[in-house]
Amino acid sequence: MSESSALSKKIKLNTGAFIPAVGFGTVCNEENRSWFKDVVIAAIESGYRHIDTAWYYGTEEIIGEALQEVFAKGEVKREDLFVTTKVWPSFYKNPSKSLDESLTALKLDYVDLFLQHWPLGFASDDNGKPEVPKDADGDIIFAEDFDYLDTYKELIKIYKKTNKVKAIGVSNYTVEKLQRLLKETDVVPVTNQVELHPHIPQVDLVSFCKEKGIIVEAYSPLGSNGAPNLKIPEVVELAKKYECSPVDILVSYHVAAGRVVLPRSQNIERIKKGFKYIDLTAKELKALDDFGIANPKRFITDPWGKNLGFEYWD
Ligand code: NDP
């Protein structure tokens, strides 16, 4: 992989291990699932070495089949890949069971990173069902006996007592929630995965994480379905300047700033193109942040996240 490819970049975690800066997002709509195995194989064969998945996505079984095929060819081994999965709030009491289900589906002995998907608990059964319990009015039924740190403390136990995870981290944590986590537990999460792109630069959260040695992972970097961020004028301008495509700018925006980025595509032709790495200057990175401060927009506004303390949830 050439130095000019964003897929070749790595970032050091607070455990000392390295994480490939670009991870393959594995949310997959129902209608794309019939060819999703080929999509995952194409991603790895095109140079992705980092897969971002979750119990909730329902794609782990297909990813597991794709990995078996890739390993059988012998060119990419398990240790060449960085695999992340996450525990969903319906398993808030028993992340260990969620992890075992994920490992079985992925056909792996360990994951490189295990995240608490949301600092939330849902009133589900022991099998994590329903995934999002709702009452007769359609409102989510949250667990009553829930403290988000209890789930993270279970992740710490798994990290310390088993060989099933190389590192642990969180997702969708605000600065306030991270502050309490750092005060009340003894394992600093390696990452905090949040929505991040030039429409929602979250500069305070980013600077807090940097100070504490927590790598920020940017989800929905293209603005999710339909990739609306490709049309941001500042992004288009930079793409013209560097003679690359807007998607290269949206990916490099994170990599140049020392963050992980998780783009998703189920289009094999797009996947094969990879991403040209553009070493954006500090001034250009700040201009992209400033665009988002002036034009804030969040694309992932799931109802369960509404009261977590994030700005612009509506
Ligand atoms: P993205 O922001 O990555 O955008 C995906 C969309 O962009 C798809 O419609 C895709 O279409 C399109 N796209 C991709 N590349 C191009 C291109 N070169 N040109 C034009 N369109 C393009 O979406 P997600 O919201 O899925 O975020 C990515 C990943 O982040 C997820 O898959 C997941 O792994 C993670 N995530 C984590 C969350 C969390 O709570 N921790 C929440 C949300 C996401 P096409 O398939 O046709 O290429």
mmCIF file of C-alpha atoms and ligand atoms in Angstrom:
data_model
loop_
_atom_site.group_PDB
_atom_site.id
_atom_site.type_symbol
_atom_site.label_atom_id
_atom_site.label_comp_id
_atom_site.label_asym_id
_atom_site.label_seq_id
_atom_site.Cartn_x
_atom_site.Cartn_y
_atom_site.Cartn_z
ATOM 1 C CA MET A 1 0.000 0.000 0.000
ATOM 2 C CA SER A 2 1.542 3.300 -1.053
ATOM 3 C CA GLU A 3 2.295 6.065 1.459
ATOM 4 C CA SER A 4 -0.118 8.275 -0.425
ATOM 5 C CA SER A 5 -3.022 5.960 0.442
ATOM 6 C CA ALA A 6 -5.017 6.804 3.566
ATOM 7 C CA LEU A 7 -5.487 3.035 4.021
ATOM 8 C CA SER A 8 -1.768 2.713 4.883
ATOM 9 C CA LYS A 9 -1.913 5.129 7.850
ATOM 10 C CA LYS A 10 -1.863 3.918 11.455
ATOM 11 C CA ILE A 11 -2.414 5.538 14.840
ATOM 12 C CA LYS A 12 -0.971 4.452 18.186
ATOM 13 C CA LEU A 13 -3.489 3.586 20.891
ATOM 14 C CA ASN A 14 -2.875 4.138 24.608
ATOM 15 C CA THR A 15 -2.193 0.369 24.915
ATOM 16 C CA GLY A 16 0.808 0.754 22.553
ATOM 17 C CA ALA A 17 -0.953 -1.165 19.767
ATOM 18 C CA PHE A 18 -1.573 0.421 16.369
ATOM 19 C CA ILE A 19 -4.973 0.897 14.753
ATOM 20 C CA PRO A 20 -5.308 1.440 10.997
ATOM 21 C CA ALA A 21 -6.603 5.002 10.647
ATOM 22 C CA VAL A 22 -9.290 4.056 8.122
ATOM 23 C CA GLY A 23 -11.779 1.378 9.161
ATOM 24 C CA PHE A 24 -14.412 -0.219 6.957
ATOM 25 C CA GLY A 25 -17.927 0.653 8.169
ATOM 26 C CA THR A 26 -20.214 -2.383 8.145
ATOM 27 C CA VAL A 27 -23.726 -1.060 8.639
ATOM 28 C CA CYS A 28 -25.581 -2.730 5.748
ATOM 29 C CA ASN A 29 -29.139 -2.186 4.551
ATOM 30 C CA GLU A 30 -31.252 -5.317 4.151
ATOM 31 C CA GLU A 31 -31.367 -4.982 0.338
ATOM 32 C CA ASN A 32 -27.554 -4.998 0.043
ATOM 33 C CA ARG A 33 -26.954 -8.087 2.177
ATOM 34 C CA SER A 34 -27.025 -10.614 -0.672
ATOM 35 C CA TRP A 35 -23.677 -9.301 -1.970
ATOM 36 C CA PHE A 36 -22.262 -8.005 1.332
ATOM 37 C CA LYS A 37 -19.793 -10.896 1.656
ATOM 38 C CA ASP A 38 -18.224 -9.889 -1.682
ATOM 39 C CA VAL A 39 -18.174 -6.282 -0.498
ATOM 40 C CA VAL A 40 -16.173 -7.187 2.630
ATOM 41 C CA ILE A 41 -13.767 -9.351 0.607
ATOM 42 C CA ALA A 42 -13.314 -6.504 -1.895
ATOM 43 C CA ALA A 43 -12.604 -4.082 0.958
ATOM 44 C CA ILE A 44 -9.829 -6.277 2.382
ATOM 45 C CA GLU A 45 -8.397 -7.030 -1.067
ATOM 46 C CA SER A 46 -8.402 -3.268 -1.771
ATOM 47 C CA GLY A 47 -6.242 -2.597 1.287
ATOM 48 C CA TYR A 48 -8.583 -2.115 4.239
ATOM 49 C CA ARG A 49 -7.068 -3.720 7.338
ATOM 50 C CA HIS A 50 -9.627 -2.471 9.863
ATOM 51 C CA ILE A 51 -13.246 -3.635 10.105
ATOM 52 C CA ASP A 52 -15.698 -1.717 12.284
ATOM 53 C CA THR A 53 -18.704 -3.810 13.200
ATOM 54 C CA ALA A 54 -21.216 -4.312 16.041
ATOM 55 C CA TRP A 55 -23.598 -6.946 17.380
ATOM 56 C CA TYR A 56 -26.450 -4.602 16.454
ATOM 57 C CA TYR A 57 -25.564 -4.338 12.752
ATOM 58 C CA GLY A 58 -26.525 -7.980 12.149
ATOM 59 C CA THR A 59 -23.666 -8.296 9.648
ATOM 60 C CA GLU A 60 -21.149 -10.206 11.768
ATOM 61 C CA GLU A 61 -22.123 -13.604 10.393
ATOM 62 C CA ILE A 62 -21.524 -12.427 6.806
ATOM 63 C CA ILE A 63 -18.256 -10.741 7.826
ATOM 64 C CA GLY A 64 -17.187 -14.026 9.479
ATOM 65 C CA GLU A 65 -17.779 -15.891 6.191
ATOM 66 C CA ALA A 66 -15.867 -13.234 4.243
ATOM 67 C CA LEU A 67 -12.925 -13.450 6.674
ATOM 68 C CA GLN A 68 -12.785 -17.243 6.327
ATOM 69 C CA GLU A 69 -12.541 -16.885 2.539
ATOM 70 C CA VAL A 70 -9.868 -14.214 2.799
ATOM 71 C CA PHE A 71 -7.797 -16.233 5.292
ATOM 72 C CA ALA A 72 -8.121 -19.370 3.133
ATOM 73 C CA LYS A 73 -6.432 -17.529 0.252
ATOM 74 C CA GLY A 74 -3.439 -17.036 2.575
ATOM 75 C CA GLU A 75 -2.520 -13.470 1.633
ATOM 76 C CA VAL A 76 -4.065 -11.777 4.679
ATOM 77 C CA LYS A 77 -3.867 -13.368 8.122
ATOM 78 C CA ARG A 78 -5.911 -12.718 11.239
ATOM 79 C CA GLU A 79 -3.051 -10.761 12.811
ATOM 80 C CA ASP A 80 -2.938 -8.419 9.792
ATOM 81 C CA LEU A 81 -6.462 -7.215 10.572
ATOM 82 C CA PHE A 82 -7.903 -4.955 13.246
ATOM 83 C CA VAL A 83 -11.487 -5.940 14.097
ATOM 84 C CA THR A 84 -13.786 -3.903 16.334
ATOM 85 C CA THR A 85 -17.174 -4.950 17.673
ATOM 86 C CA LYS A 86 -19.559 -3.328 20.154
ATOM 87 C CA VAL A 87 -22.019 -4.234 22.888
ATOM 88 C CA TRP A 88 -25.531 -2.927 22.279
ATOM 89 C CA PRO A 89 -27.566 -1.304 25.154
ATOM 90 C CA SER A 90 -29.910 -4.318 25.227
ATOM 91 C CA PHE A 91 -26.954 -6.315 26.619
ATOM 92 C CA TYR A 92 -25.991 -3.618 29.128
ATOM 93 C CA LYS A 93 -25.868 -6.106 32.003
ATOM 94 C CA ASN A 94 -24.030 -8.845 30.177
ATOM 95 C CA PRO A 95 -21.528 -7.598 27.593
ATOM 96 C CA SER A 96 -19.716 -10.910 27.896
ATOM 97 C CA LYS A 97 -22.648 -12.744 26.276
ATOM 98 C CA SER A 98 -22.843 -10.145 23.534
ATOM 99 C CA LEU A 99 -19.108 -10.533 22.898
ATOM 100 C CA ASP A 100 -19.378 -14.328 22.721
ATOM 101 C CA GLU A 101 -22.208 -14.043 20.188
ATOM 102 C CA SER A 102 -20.121 -11.613 18.126
ATOM 103 C CA LEU A 103 -17.011 -13.839 18.246
ATOM 104 C CA THR A 104 -19.045 -16.882 17.218
ATOM 105 C CA ALA A 105 -20.599 -15.005 14.290
ATOM 106 C CA LEU A 106 -17.247 -13.534 13.227
ATOM 107 C CA LYS A 107 -15.558 -16.945 13.670
ATOM 108 C CA LEU A 108 -12.765 -15.265 15.637
ATOM 109 C CA ASP A 109 -11.081 -15.994 18.989
ATOM 110 C CA TYR A 110 -10.626 -12.332 19.833
ATOM 111 C CA VAL A 111 -11.389 -8.832 18.668
ATOM 112 C CA ASP A 112 -8.830 -6.045 18.652
ATOM 113 C CA LEU A 113 -11.295 -3.605 20.175
ATOM 114 C CA PHE A 114 -14.549 -3.997 22.094
ATOM 115 C CA LEU A 115 -16.674 -0.875 22.527
ATOM 116 C CA GLN A 116 -19.635 0.094 24.648
ATOM 117 C CA HIS A 117 -21.870 1.145 21.732
ATOM 118 C CA TRP A 118 -23.926 3.713 23.690
ATOM 119 C CA PRO A 119 -23.897 4.773 27.389
ATOM 120 C CA LEU A 120 -27.450 3.430 27.647
ATOM 121 C CA GLY A 121 -29.374 0.399 28.892
ATOM 122 C CA PHE A 122 -32.570 -0.997 27.364
ATOM 123 C CA ALA A 123 -35.142 -3.150 29.206
ATOM 124 C CA SER A 124 -34.541 -6.269 27.064
ATOM 125 C CA ASP A 125 -34.281 -9.969 27.904
ATOM 126 C CA ASP A 126 -31.090 -11.944 28.598
ATOM 127 C CA ASN A 127 -30.612 -12.542 24.872
ATOM 128 C CA GLY A 128 -30.552 -8.832 24.123
ATOM 129 C CA LYS A 129 -34.038 -8.920 22.573
ATOM 130 C CA PRO A 130 -35.867 -6.839 21.654
ATOM 131 C CA GLU A 131 -32.945 -4.800 20.428
ATOM 132 C CA VAL A 132 -34.927 -1.610 21.022
ATOM 133 C CA PRO A 133 -37.858 -2.319 23.396
ATOM 134 C CA LYS A 134 -40.824 0.020 22.992
ATOM 135 C CA ASP A 135 -44.053 0.599 24.883
ATOM 136 C CA ALA A 136 -47.556 0.847 23.379
ATOM 137 C CA ASP A 137 -46.935 4.510 22.501
ATOM 138 C CA GLY A 138 -43.745 3.625 20.636
ATOM 139 C CA ASP A 139 -41.477 5.105 23.319
ATOM 140 C CA ILE A 140 -38.221 3.295 24.089
ATOM 141 C CA ILE A 141 -38.237 1.397 27.405
ATOM 142 C CA PHE A 142 -34.945 2.204 29.103
ATOM 143 C CA ALA A 143 -33.603 -0.027 31.902
ATOM 144 C CA GLU A 144 -34.425 1.375 35.321
ATOM 145 C CA ASP A 145 -31.486 -0.099 37.219
ATOM 146 C CA PHE A 146 -28.948 1.296 34.801
ATOM 147 C CA ASP A 147 -25.655 3.115 35.304
ATOM 148 C CA TYR A 148 -23.643 3.428 32.092
ATOM 149 C CA LEU A 149 -20.394 2.861 33.971
ATOM 150 C CA ASP A 150 -21.566 -0.584 35.122
ATOM 151 C CA THR A 151 -21.370 -1.773 31.514
ATOM 152 C CA TYR A 152 -17.916 -0.239 31.060
ATOM 153 C CA LYS A 153 -16.789 -1.922 34.305
ATOM 154 C CA GLU A 154 -17.866 -5.272 32.809
ATOM 155 C CA LEU A 155 -15.751 -4.467 29.753
ATOM 156 C CA ILE A 156 -12.800 -3.861 32.082
ATOM 157 C CA LYS A 157 -13.295 -7.319 33.626
ATOM 158 C CA ILE A 158 -13.352 -8.929 30.177
ATOM 159 C CA TYR A 159 -10.212 -6.982 29.203
ATOM 160 C CA LYS A 160 -8.327 -7.958 32.354
ATOM 161 C CA LYS A 161 -9.495 -11.537 32.778
ATOM 162 C CA THR A 162 -9.816 -12.980 29.264
ATOM 163 C CA ASN A 163 -7.920 -13.053 25.966
ATOM 164 C CA LYS A 164 -11.027 -12.199 23.987
ATOM 165 C CA VAL A 165 -10.332 -8.468 23.553
ATOM 166 C CA LYS A 166 -7.035 -6.649 22.972
ATOM 167 C CA ALA A 167 -8.454 -3.275 24.012
ATOM 168 C CA ILE A 168 -11.663 -1.640 25.181
ATOM 169 C CA GLY A 169 -13.272 1.668 24.415
ATOM 170 C CA VAL A 170 -16.510 3.591 24.253
ATOM 171 C CA SER A 171 -18.796 5.191 21.718
ATOM 172 C CA ASN A 172 -21.226 8.091 21.921
ATOM 173 C CA TYR A 173 -19.703 9.429 25.154
ATOM 174 C CA THR A 174 -19.787 13.175 25.858
ATOM 175 C CA VAL A 175 -16.983 14.987 27.726
ATOM 176 C CA GLU A 176 -19.061 14.839 30.946
ATOM 177 C CA LYS A 177 -19.538 11.089 30.698
ATOM 178 C CA LEU A 178 -15.856 10.549 29.921
ATOM 179 C CA GLN A 179 -14.864 12.693 32.904
ATOM 180 C CA ARG A 180 -16.868 10.493 35.250
ATOM 181 C CA LEU A 181 -15.499 7.336 33.616
ATOM 182 C CA LEU A 182 -11.917 8.546 34.088
ATOM 183 C CA LYS A 183 -12.594 9.394 37.729
ATOM 184 C CA GLU A 184 -14.330 6.150 38.673
ATOM 185 C CA THR A 185 -12.536 3.435 36.691
ATOM 186 C CA ASP A 186 -8.912 2.436 36.146
ATOM 187 C CA VAL A 187 -8.796 1.692 32.403
ATOM 188 C CA VAL A 188 -8.717 4.669 30.034
ATOM 189 C CA PRO A 189 -10.747 3.742 26.940
ATOM 190 C CA VAL A 190 -8.547 3.584 23.848
ATOM 191 C CA THR A 191 -11.180 5.246 21.679
ATOM 192 C CA ASN A 192 -14.418 7.195 21.726
ATOM 193 C CA GLN A 193 -16.425 6.635 18.537
ATOM 194 C CA VAL A 194 -18.758 9.523 17.688
ATOM 195 C CA GLU A 195 -20.350 11.227 14.693
ATOM 196 C CA LEU A 196 -17.707 13.570 13.324
ATOM 197 C CA HIS A 197 -17.230 15.392 9.999
ATOM 198 C CA PRO A 198 -17.031 18.981 8.759
ATOM 199 C CA HIS A 199 -20.703 19.558 9.683
ATOM 200 C CA ILE A 200 -20.183 18.442 13.298
ATOM 201 C CA PRO A 201 -16.512 18.900 14.241
ATOM 202 C CA GLN A 202 -17.125 18.571 18.019
ATOM 203 C CA VAL A 203 -13.937 20.521 18.752
ATOM 204 C CA ASP A 204 -14.310 20.438 22.563
ATOM 205 C CA LEU A 205 -14.803 16.676 22.649
ATOM 206 C CA VAL A 206 -11.890 16.177 20.231
ATOM 207 C CA SER A 207 -9.559 18.337 22.311
ATOM 208 C CA PHE A 208 -10.612 16.652 25.588
ATOM 209 C CA CYS A 209 -9.956 13.183 24.128
ATOM 210 C CA LYS A 210 -6.558 14.273 22.810
ATOM 211 C CA GLU A 211 -5.578 15.547 26.249
ATOM 212 C CA LYS A 212 -6.571 12.218 27.845
ATOM 213 C CA GLY A 213 -4.953 9.920 25.240
ATOM 214 C CA ILE A 214 -8.271 8.718 23.831
ATOM 215 C CA ILE A 215 -8.323 8.364 20.037
ATOM 216 C CA VAL A 216 -11.486 9.724 18.455
ATOM 217 C CA GLU A 217 -13.082 7.524 15.807
ATOM 218 C CA ALA A 218 -15.261 9.430 13.350
ATOM 219 C CA TYR A 219 -18.454 7.692 12.312
ATOM 220 C CA SER A 220 -20.726 8.755 9.429
ATOM 221 C CA PRO A 221 -17.837 10.766 7.915
ATOM 222 C CA LEU A 222 -19.681 11.241 4.621
ATOM 223 C CA GLY A 223 -22.908 12.323 6.344
ATOM 224 C CA SER A 224 -24.370 8.799 6.153
ATOM 225 C CA ASN A 225 -26.907 7.717 3.494
ATOM 226 C CA GLY A 226 -26.382 9.526 0.202
ATOM 227 C CA ALA A 227 -23.056 11.017 1.374
ATOM 228 C CA PRO A 228 -24.283 14.661 1.583
ATOM 229 C CA ASN A 229 -20.928 15.904 2.947
ATOM 230 C CA LEU A 230 -19.334 15.348 -0.468
ATOM 231 C CA LYS A 231 -21.090 18.574 -1.531
ATOM 232 C CA ILE A 232 -19.754 20.849 1.239
ATOM 233 C CA PRO A 233 -18.258 23.803 -0.733
ATOM 234 C CA GLU A 234 -15.037 23.906 1.372
ATOM 235 C CA VAL A 235 -14.540 20.186 0.735
ATOM 236 C CA VAL A 236 -15.130 20.575 -3.008
ATOM 237 C CA GLU A 237 -12.666 23.520 -3.107
ATOM 238 C CA LEU A 238 -9.933 21.518 -1.359
ATOM 239 C CA ALA A 239 -10.528 18.588 -3.716
ATOM 240 C CA LYS A 240 -9.968 20.936 -6.677
ATOM 241 C CA LYS A 241 -6.818 22.363 -5.085
ATOM 242 C CA TYR A 242 -5.299 18.921 -4.433
ATOM 243 C CA GLU A 243 -6.664 17.311 -7.620
ATOM 244 C CA CYS A 244 -8.387 14.563 -5.705
ATOM 245 C CA SER A 245 -11.997 13.643 -4.995
ATOM 246 C CA PRO A 246 -14.114 15.144 -2.191
ATOM 247 C CA VAL A 247 -14.194 11.747 -0.464
ATOM 248 C CA ASP A 248 -10.375 11.870 -0.188
ATOM 249 C CA ILE A 249 -10.705 15.212 1.618
ATOM 250 C CA LEU A 250 -13.422 13.925 3.988
ATOM 251 C CA VAL A 251 -11.220 10.950 4.926
ATOM 252 C CA SER A 252 -7.952 12.926 5.135
ATOM 253 C CA TYR A 253 -9.635 15.528 7.380
ATOM 254 C CA HIS A 254 -9.550 12.914 10.159
ATOM 255 C CA VAL A 255 -6.336 11.082 9.344
ATOM 256 C CA ALA A 256 -4.337 14.333 9.148
ATOM 257 C CA ALA A 257 -5.729 15.296 12.571
ATOM 258 C CA GLY A 258 -4.758 11.941 14.167
ATOM 259 C CA ARG A 259 -8.240 10.456 14.216
ATOM 260 C CA VAL A 260 -9.663 7.168 12.982
ATOM 261 C CA VAL A 261 -12.323 7.444 10.276
ATOM 262 C CA LEU A 262 -14.966 4.854 9.371
ATOM 263 C CA PRO A 263 -16.396 5.327 5.870
ATOM 264 C CA ARG A 264 -18.972 2.890 4.556
ATOM 265 C CA SER A 265 -19.670 1.829 0.973
ATOM 266 C CA GLN A 266 -21.357 -1.208 -0.518
ATOM 267 C CA ASN A 267 -20.288 -0.205 -4.013
ATOM 268 C CA ILE A 268 -17.329 -2.400 -4.989
ATOM 269 C CA GLU A 269 -16.123 -0.026 -7.734
ATOM 270 C CA ARG A 270 -15.915 2.790 -5.166
ATOM 271 C CA ILE A 271 -14.221 0.562 -2.615
ATOM 272 C CA LYS A 272 -11.521 -0.426 -5.113
ATOM 273 C CA LYS A 273 -10.562 3.238 -5.610
ATOM 274 C CA GLY A 274 -9.387 3.525 -1.983
ATOM 275 C CA PHE A 275 -8.551 7.007 -0.662
ATOM 276 C CA LYS A 276 -5.722 9.295 -1.642
ATOM 277 C CA TYR A 277 -4.162 10.723 1.519
ATOM 278 C CA ILE A 278 -3.940 14.503 1.490
ATOM 279 C CA ASP A 279 -1.714 16.032 4.161
ATOM 280 C CA LEU A 280 -4.068 18.929 4.896
ATOM 281 C CA THR A 281 -2.446 21.871 6.672
ATOM 282 C CA ALA A 282 -3.442 22.986 10.182
ATOM 283 C CA LYS A 283 -5.062 26.028 8.577
ATOM 284 C CA GLU A 284 -7.146 23.875 6.221
ATOM 285 C CA LEU A 285 -8.205 21.556 9.061
ATOM 286 C CA LYS A 286 -9.271 24.581 11.088
ATOM 287 C CA ALA A 287 -11.210 25.987 8.127
ATOM 288 C CA LEU A 288 -13.144 22.691 7.918
ATOM 289 C CA ASP A 289 -13.819 22.801 11.675
ATOM 290 C CA ASP A 290 -14.945 26.428 11.360
ATOM 291 C CA PHE A 291 -17.358 25.460 8.579
ATOM 292 C CA GLY A 292 -19.056 23.012 10.958
ATOM 293 C CA ILE A 293 -19.129 25.483 13.842
ATOM 294 C CA ALA A 294 -20.990 27.894 11.549
ATOM 295 C CA ASN A 295 -23.158 25.189 9.894
ATOM 296 C CA PRO A 296 -23.802 22.485 12.504
ATOM 297 C CA LYS A 297 -25.672 19.407 11.331
ATOM 298 C CA ARG A 298 -25.914 15.954 12.819
ATOM 299 C CA PHE A 299 -27.126 13.146 10.534
ATOM 300 C CA ILE A 300 -27.442 10.324 13.081
ATOM 301 C CA THR A 301 -30.195 11.385 15.475
ATOM 302 C CA ASP A 302 -31.519 8.065 16.766
ATOM 303 C CA PRO A 303 -34.203 8.732 19.390
ATOM 304 C CA TRP A 304 -32.299 6.887 22.140
ATOM 305 C CA GLY A 305 -29.427 9.377 21.928
ATOM 306 C CA LYS A 306 -31.557 12.460 22.469
ATOM 307 C CA ASN A 307 -30.882 13.040 26.152
ATOM 308 C CA LEU A 308 -27.222 12.062 26.277
ATOM 309 C CA GLY A 309 -26.054 15.680 26.284
ATOM 310 C CA PHE A 310 -24.844 16.002 22.679
ATOM 311 C CA GLU A 311 -25.494 19.242 20.823
ATOM 312 C CA TYR A 312 -27.742 19.472 17.761
ATOM 313 C CA TRP A 313 -29.484 16.129 18.295
ATOM 314 C CA ASP A 314 -32.649 17.425 16.607
HETATM 315 P P1 NDP B 1 -21.066 7.146 5.839
HETATM 316 O O1 NDP B 1 -20.985 8.530 6.356
HETATM 317 O O2 NDP B 1 -19.824 6.367 5.685
HETATM 318 O O3 NDP B 1 -21.827 7.236 4.433
HETATM 319 C C1 NDP B 1 -22.269 6.106 3.739
HETATM 320 C C2 NDP B 1 -22.941 6.551 2.458
HETATM 321 O O4 NDP B 1 -21.984 7.172 1.596
HETATM 322 C C3 NDP B 1 -23.567 5.418 1.676
HETATM 323 O O5 NDP B 1 -24.805 5.859 1.160
HETATM 324 C C4 NDP B 1 -22.562 5.182 0.534
HETATM 325 O O6 NDP B 1 -23.211 4.668 -0.593
HETATM 326 C C5 NDP B 1 -22.061 6.577 0.315
HETATM 327 N N1 NDP B 1 -20.709 6.633 -0.268
HETATM 328 C C6 NDP B 1 -19.611 6.025 0.175
HETATM 329 N N2 NDP B 1 -18.536 6.338 -0.585
HETATM 330 C C7 NDP B 1 -18.997 7.164 -1.555
HETATM 331 C C8 NDP B 1 -18.378 7.825 -2.650
HETATM 332 N N3 NDP B 1 -17.068 7.690 -2.897
HETATM 333 N N4 NDP B 1 -19.156 8.603 -3.444
HETATM 334 C C9 NDP B 1 -20.485 8.751 -3.201
HETATM 335 N N5 NDP B 1 -21.120 8.138 -2.168
HETATM 336 C C10 NDP B 1 -20.382 7.364 -1.370
HETATM 337 O O7 NDP B 1 -22.166 6.276 6.646
HETATM 338 P P2 NDP B 1 -22.461 5.561 8.016
HETATM 339 O O8 NDP B 1 -23.476 6.369 8.727
HETATM 340 O O9 NDP B 1 -22.779 4.159 7.771
HETATM 341 O O10 NDP B 1 -21.120 5.586 8.869
HETATM 342 C C11 NDP B 1 -20.033 4.730 8.578
HETATM 343 C C12 NDP B 1 -19.770 3.704 9.638
HETATM 344 O O11 NDP B 1 -19.648 4.286 10.936
HETATM 345 C C13 NDP B 1 -20.883 2.658 9.850
HETATM 346 O O12 NDP B 1 -20.943 1.692 8.826
HETATM 347 C C14 NDP B 1 -20.492 2.107 11.217
HETATM 348 O O13 NDP B 1 -19.421 1.190 11.073
HETATM 349 C C15 NDP B 1 -20.060 3.373 11.949
HETATM 350 N N6 NDP B 1 -21.178 3.972 12.738
HETATM 351 C C16 NDP B 1 -21.110 3.887 14.132
HETATM 352 C C17 NDP B 1 -22.110 4.395 14.919
HETATM 353 C C18 NDP B 1 -22.014 4.299 16.413
HETATM 354 O O14 NDP B 1 -23.015 4.568 17.108
HETATM 355 N N7 NDP B 1 -20.880 3.943 16.968
HETATM 356 C C19 NDP B 1 -23.296 5.068 14.338
HETATM 357 C C20 NDP B 1 -23.252 5.160 12.881
HETATM 358 C C21 NDP B 1 -22.222 4.624 12.138
HETATM 359 P P3 NDP B 1 -22.697 3.347 -1.372
HETATM 360 O O15 NDP B 1 -22.822 2.198 -0.416
HETATM 361 O O16 NDP B 1 -23.626 3.265 -2.542
HETATM 362 O O17 NDP B 1 -21.263 3.623 -1.769
#
